[in-house]
XYZ file of C-alpha atoms in Angstrom:
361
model
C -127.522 130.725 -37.730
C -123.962 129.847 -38.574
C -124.171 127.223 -40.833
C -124.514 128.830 -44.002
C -120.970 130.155 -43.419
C -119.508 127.163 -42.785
C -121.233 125.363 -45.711
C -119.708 127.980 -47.811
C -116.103 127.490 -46.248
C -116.527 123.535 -47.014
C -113.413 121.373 -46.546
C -111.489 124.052 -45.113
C -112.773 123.149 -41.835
C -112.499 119.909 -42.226
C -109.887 117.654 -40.201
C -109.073 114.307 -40.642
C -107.380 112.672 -37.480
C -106.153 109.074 -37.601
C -106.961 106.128 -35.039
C -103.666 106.154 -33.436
C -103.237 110.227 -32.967
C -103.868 111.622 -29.354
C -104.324 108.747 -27.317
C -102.541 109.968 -24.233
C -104.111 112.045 -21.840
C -101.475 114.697 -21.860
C -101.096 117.097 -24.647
C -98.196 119.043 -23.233
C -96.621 117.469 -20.115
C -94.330 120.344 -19.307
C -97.117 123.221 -18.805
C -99.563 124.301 -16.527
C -102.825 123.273 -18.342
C -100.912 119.810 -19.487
C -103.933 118.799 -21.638
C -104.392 121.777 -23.613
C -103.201 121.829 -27.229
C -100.985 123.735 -28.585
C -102.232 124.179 -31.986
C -105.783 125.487 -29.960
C -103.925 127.395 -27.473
C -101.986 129.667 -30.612
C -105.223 130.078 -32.395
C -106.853 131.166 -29.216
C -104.064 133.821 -29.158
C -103.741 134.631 -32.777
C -107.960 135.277 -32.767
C -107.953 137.815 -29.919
C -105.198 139.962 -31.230
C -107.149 140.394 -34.579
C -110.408 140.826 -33.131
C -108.722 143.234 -30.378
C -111.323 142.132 -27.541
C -108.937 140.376 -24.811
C -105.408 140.773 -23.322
C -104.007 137.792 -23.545
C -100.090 138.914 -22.425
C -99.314 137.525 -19.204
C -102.212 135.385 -18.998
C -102.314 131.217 -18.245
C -105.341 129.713 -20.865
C -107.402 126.800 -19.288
C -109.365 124.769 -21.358
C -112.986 123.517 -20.396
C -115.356 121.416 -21.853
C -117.192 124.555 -22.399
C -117.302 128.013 -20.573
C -119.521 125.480 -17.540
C -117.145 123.428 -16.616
C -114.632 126.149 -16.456
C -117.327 127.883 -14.436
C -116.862 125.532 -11.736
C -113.490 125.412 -12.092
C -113.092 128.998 -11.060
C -115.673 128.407 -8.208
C -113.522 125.232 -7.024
C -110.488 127.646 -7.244
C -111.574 130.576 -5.548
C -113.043 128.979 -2.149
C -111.044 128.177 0.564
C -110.655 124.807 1.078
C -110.711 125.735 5.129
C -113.418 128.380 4.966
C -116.031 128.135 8.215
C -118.973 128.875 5.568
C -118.940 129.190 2.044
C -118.511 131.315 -0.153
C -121.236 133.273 -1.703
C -121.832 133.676 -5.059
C -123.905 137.008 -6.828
C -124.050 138.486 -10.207
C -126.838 141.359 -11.077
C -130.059 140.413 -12.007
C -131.343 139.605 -14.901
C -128.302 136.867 -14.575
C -127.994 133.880 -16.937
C -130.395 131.707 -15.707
C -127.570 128.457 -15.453
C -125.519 130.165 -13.117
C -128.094 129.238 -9.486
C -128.808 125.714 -10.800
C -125.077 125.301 -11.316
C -123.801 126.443 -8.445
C -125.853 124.839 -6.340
C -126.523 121.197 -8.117
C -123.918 119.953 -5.986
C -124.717 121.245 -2.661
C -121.130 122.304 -1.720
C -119.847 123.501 0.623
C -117.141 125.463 -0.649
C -119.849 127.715 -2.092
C -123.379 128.670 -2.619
C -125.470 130.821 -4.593
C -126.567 134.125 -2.493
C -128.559 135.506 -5.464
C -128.670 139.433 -6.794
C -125.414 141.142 -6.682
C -127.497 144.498 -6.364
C -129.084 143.598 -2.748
C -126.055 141.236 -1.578
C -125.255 142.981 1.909
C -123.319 139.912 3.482
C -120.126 140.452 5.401
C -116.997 138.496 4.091
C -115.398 137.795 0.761
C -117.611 136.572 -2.369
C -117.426 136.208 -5.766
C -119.649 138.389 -7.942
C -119.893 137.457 -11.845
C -119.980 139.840 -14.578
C -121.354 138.970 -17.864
C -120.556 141.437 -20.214
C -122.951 142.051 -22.721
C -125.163 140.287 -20.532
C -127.012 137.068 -20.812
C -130.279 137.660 -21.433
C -130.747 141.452 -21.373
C -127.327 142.392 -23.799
C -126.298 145.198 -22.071
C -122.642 145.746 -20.903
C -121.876 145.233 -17.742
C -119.617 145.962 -14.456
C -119.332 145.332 -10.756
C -122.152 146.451 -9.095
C -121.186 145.484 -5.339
C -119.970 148.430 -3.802
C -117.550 146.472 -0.775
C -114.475 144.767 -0.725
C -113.647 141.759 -0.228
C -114.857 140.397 -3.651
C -113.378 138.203 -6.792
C -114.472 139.532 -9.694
C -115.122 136.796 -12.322
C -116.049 138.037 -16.097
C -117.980 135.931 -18.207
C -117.004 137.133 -21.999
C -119.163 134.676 -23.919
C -120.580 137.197 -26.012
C -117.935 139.860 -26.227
C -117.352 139.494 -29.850
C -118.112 141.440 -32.952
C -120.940 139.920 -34.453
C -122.872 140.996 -30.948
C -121.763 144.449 -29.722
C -118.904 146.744 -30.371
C -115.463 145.876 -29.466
C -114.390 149.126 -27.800
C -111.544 148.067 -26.431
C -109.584 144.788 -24.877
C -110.546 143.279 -22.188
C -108.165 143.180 -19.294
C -109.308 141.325 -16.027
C -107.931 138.402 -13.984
C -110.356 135.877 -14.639
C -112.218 135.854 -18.282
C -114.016 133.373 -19.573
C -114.657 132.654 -23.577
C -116.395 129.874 -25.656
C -116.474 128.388 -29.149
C -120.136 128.061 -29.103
C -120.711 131.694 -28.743
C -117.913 132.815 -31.303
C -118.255 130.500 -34.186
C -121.486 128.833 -33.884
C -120.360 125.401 -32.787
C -122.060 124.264 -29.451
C -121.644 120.829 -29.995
C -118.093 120.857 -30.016
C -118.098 121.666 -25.912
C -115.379 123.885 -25.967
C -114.624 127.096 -23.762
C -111.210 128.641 -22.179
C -110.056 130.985 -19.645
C -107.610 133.525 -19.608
C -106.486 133.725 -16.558
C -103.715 136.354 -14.521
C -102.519 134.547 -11.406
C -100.997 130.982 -11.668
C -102.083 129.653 -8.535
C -105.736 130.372 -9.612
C -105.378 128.879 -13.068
C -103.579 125.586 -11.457
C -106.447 125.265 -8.953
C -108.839 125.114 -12.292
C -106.300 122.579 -13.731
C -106.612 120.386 -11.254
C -110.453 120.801 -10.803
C -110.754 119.740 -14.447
C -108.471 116.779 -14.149
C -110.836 115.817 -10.984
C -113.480 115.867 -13.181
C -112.775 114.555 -16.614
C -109.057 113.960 -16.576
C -108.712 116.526 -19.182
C -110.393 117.973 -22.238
C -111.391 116.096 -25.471
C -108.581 116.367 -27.309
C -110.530 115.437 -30.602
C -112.833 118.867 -29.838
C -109.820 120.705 -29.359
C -108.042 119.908 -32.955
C -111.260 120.963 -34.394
C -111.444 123.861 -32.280
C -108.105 124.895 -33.572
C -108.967 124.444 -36.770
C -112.246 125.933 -36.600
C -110.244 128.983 -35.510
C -107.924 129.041 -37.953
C -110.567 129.307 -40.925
C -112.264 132.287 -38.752
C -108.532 134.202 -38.861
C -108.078 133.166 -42.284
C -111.994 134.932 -42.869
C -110.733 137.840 -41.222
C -107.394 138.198 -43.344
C -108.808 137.098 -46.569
C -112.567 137.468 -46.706
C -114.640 135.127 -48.934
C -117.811 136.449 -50.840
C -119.727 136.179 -47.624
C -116.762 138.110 -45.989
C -115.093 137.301 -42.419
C -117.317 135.011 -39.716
C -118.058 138.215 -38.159
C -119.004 140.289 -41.276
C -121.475 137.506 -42.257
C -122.441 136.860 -38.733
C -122.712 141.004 -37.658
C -124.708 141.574 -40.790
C -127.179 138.860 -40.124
C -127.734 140.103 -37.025
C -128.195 143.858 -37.400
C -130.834 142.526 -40.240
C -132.678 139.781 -37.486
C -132.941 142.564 -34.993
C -134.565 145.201 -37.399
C -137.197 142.771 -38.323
C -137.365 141.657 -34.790
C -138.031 145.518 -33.531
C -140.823 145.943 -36.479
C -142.185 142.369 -35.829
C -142.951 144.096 -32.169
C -143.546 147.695 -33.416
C -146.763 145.967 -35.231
C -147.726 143.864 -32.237
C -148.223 147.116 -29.642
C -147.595 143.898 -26.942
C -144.624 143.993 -25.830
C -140.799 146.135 -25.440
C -137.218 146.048 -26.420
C -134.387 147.271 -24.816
C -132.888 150.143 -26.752
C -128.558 150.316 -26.697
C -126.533 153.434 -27.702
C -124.278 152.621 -30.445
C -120.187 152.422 -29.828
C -117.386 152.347 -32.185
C -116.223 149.046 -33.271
C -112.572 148.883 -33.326
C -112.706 145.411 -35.356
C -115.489 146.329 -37.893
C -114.229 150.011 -38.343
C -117.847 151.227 -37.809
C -120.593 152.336 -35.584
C -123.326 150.483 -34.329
C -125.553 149.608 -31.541
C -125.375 145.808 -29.969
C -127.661 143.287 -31.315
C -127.485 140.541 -28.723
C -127.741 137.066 -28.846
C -130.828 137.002 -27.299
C -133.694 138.912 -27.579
C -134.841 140.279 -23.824
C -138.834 140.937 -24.096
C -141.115 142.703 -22.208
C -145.074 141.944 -22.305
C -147.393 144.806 -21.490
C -148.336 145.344 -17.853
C -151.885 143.128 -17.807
C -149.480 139.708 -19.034
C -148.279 138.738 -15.922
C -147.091 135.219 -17.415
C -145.138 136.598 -20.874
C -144.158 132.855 -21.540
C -147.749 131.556 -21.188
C -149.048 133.580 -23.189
C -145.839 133.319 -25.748
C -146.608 129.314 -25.647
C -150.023 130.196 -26.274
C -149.110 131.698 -29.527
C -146.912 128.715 -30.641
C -143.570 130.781 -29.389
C -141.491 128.761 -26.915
C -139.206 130.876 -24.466
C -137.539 131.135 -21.550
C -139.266 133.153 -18.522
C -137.705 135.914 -16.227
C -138.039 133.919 -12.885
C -135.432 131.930 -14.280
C -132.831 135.001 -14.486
C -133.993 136.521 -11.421
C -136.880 138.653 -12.622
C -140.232 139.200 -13.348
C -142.517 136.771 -15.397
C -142.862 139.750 -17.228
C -140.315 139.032 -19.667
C -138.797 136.465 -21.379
C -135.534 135.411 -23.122
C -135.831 134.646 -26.875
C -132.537 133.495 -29.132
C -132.059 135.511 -31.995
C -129.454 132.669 -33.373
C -131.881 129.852 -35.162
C -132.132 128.988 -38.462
C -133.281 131.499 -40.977
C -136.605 129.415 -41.441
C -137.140 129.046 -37.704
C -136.546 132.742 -36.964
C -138.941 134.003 -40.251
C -141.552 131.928 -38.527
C -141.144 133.376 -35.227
C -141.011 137.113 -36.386
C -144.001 136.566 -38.290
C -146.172 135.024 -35.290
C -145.205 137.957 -32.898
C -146.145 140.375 -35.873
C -149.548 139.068 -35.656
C -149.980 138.245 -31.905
C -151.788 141.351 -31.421
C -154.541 140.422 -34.259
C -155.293 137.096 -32.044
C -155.115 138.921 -28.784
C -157.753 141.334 -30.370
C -160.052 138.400 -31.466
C -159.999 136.216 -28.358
C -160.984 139.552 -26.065
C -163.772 140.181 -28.395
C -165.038 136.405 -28.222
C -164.812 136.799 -23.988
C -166.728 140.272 -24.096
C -169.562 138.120 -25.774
């Protein structure tokens, strides 16, 4: 969905980086996350102070090879290294669907997946993780495990302009961002965490180094500059005005054809959002999430079957904790690719008529 805009910004994201530049592993000896750029550590910075959705004051930033990795950095840094059992592991259902295999896909035993933070009754300390606006549903989110003992860990991947309002910034101990969400670019495998208490943000160092030794520093230099074009969008808007003009308007326009597209099918639901006041955009407006969180009518009991019947290809709710009643459709393809899907489910319900009419004779 992004690509127009960057087409239109042209060489300004473009970086050149010689054969001998960044060779070491270290990109800053002397501080905590030691292979973290600089140049993508300021823009970090300088991009949530003008979008106004994160406190970043007092706060250690960790960088990942995407928000994963940095997932299971905060998992290696949270569990005892001593603990008799480990560590369970909720967040709300419908949760993003990566989060079980991911935990798990390791069989640890620092920690395990224990499933919906809404029926989690177990004694002891756990981590619950809040997405917030949610993957796949979009709607904002909180704690919903009423005991202590818990380590609240927010995943922010979506908490920018272009997907709900920014109402105000966020300000928790463990938050976790990523380019792919923000700008579009997945295949640079980029994330970061702003984290509050050192030890915590050490413990994800070192997991990292474990892991990879470190963070590509060639994604991170065009990560930085990535984020310096958005800023420079932001301060002095082009025709298509800021990444998150372009990308907010795009959106608002993919989920009114979306909601008409299933208006004229009489198959399926939407969730409906109140609007909020957007502090970055100046305006009010309902969320329009990245994904599109679809209910079939009660007599589908397999919404993806019959989705894949209809040449749409989706993701099912057993995979986010759910029923197979919904599904989890991205609203960020290309503008060919998403006109062709809008117009199928328009016309789903013209099929469905016509094959129950062919089994009644």
């Amino acid at each position: 969905m992004y690509e127009r805009f960057w087409q239109q910004a042209g060489d300004k994201s473009t970086i050149v980086i010689p054969g001998w530049q960044s060779m070491s592993y270290f990109s800053d000896a002397g501080s905590l996350c030691w292979f973290l750029e600089p140049d993508f550590a300021q823009e970090i910075i300088r991009l949530h102070k003008i979008v106004g959705n994160a406190v970043t004051e007092d706060r250690h930033i960790v960088v990942g090879t995407g928000s994963t990795q940095l997932y299971q950095a905060v998992l290696y840094a949270l569990s005892p290294q001593d603990a008799v059992e480990p560590l369970s592991v909720v967040s709300a259902a419908p949760y993003y669907s990566s989060y079980p295999l991911i935990t798990d896909c390791l069989k640890s035993g620092l920690y395990k997946w224990a499933g919906d933070a809404r029926s989690f009754n177990k004694e002891g300390p756990f981590i619950e993780l809040v997405t917030s606006p949610n993957n796949p549903d979009g709607y904002a989110r909180q704690s919903v495990v009423n005991k202590s003992g818990g380590i609240l860990v927010h995943d922010l991947a979506y908490y920018w302009p272009q997907y709900t309002p920014i109402i105000s910034a966020a300000n928790h101990d463990i938050m976790l961002f990523t380019v792919s969400k923000s700008t579009g670019h997945a295949g640079m495998r980029i994330g970061w965490a702003l984290v509050k208490d050192e030890e915590v943000a050490k413990k994800m160092v070192k997991f990292v180094e474990l892991n990879t030794i470190g963070v590509s520093k060639d994604s991170q230099l065009r990560a930085a500059k990535v984020l310096q074009v958005v800023i420079s969008s932001c301060q002095y808007p082009t025709s298509l005005g800021s990444l998150f003009d372009f990308s907010a308007h795009l959106m608002e326009e993919r989920w009114s054809l979306l909601r008409a597209a299933v208006r004229q099918s009489g198959l399926f639901t939407l969730p409906e959002f109140s609007p909020g006041s957007c502090s970055f955009l100046n305006r009010s407006f309902a969320p329009q999430p990245a994904f599109a969180w679809l209910k079939c009518q009660e007599l589908m009991e397999d919404c993806e079957g019959f989705l894949r019947s209809n040449n749409i290809l989706t993701r099912s709710g057993k995979h986010f904790g759910v029923s197979p009643q919904y599904v989890r459709i991205s609203m960020l393809d290309r503008d060919e690719n998403f006109y062709i899907f809008v117009e199928r489910l328009s016309t789903i319900h013209l099929r469905h008529s016509i094959q129950v009419d062919e089994r009644g004779e």
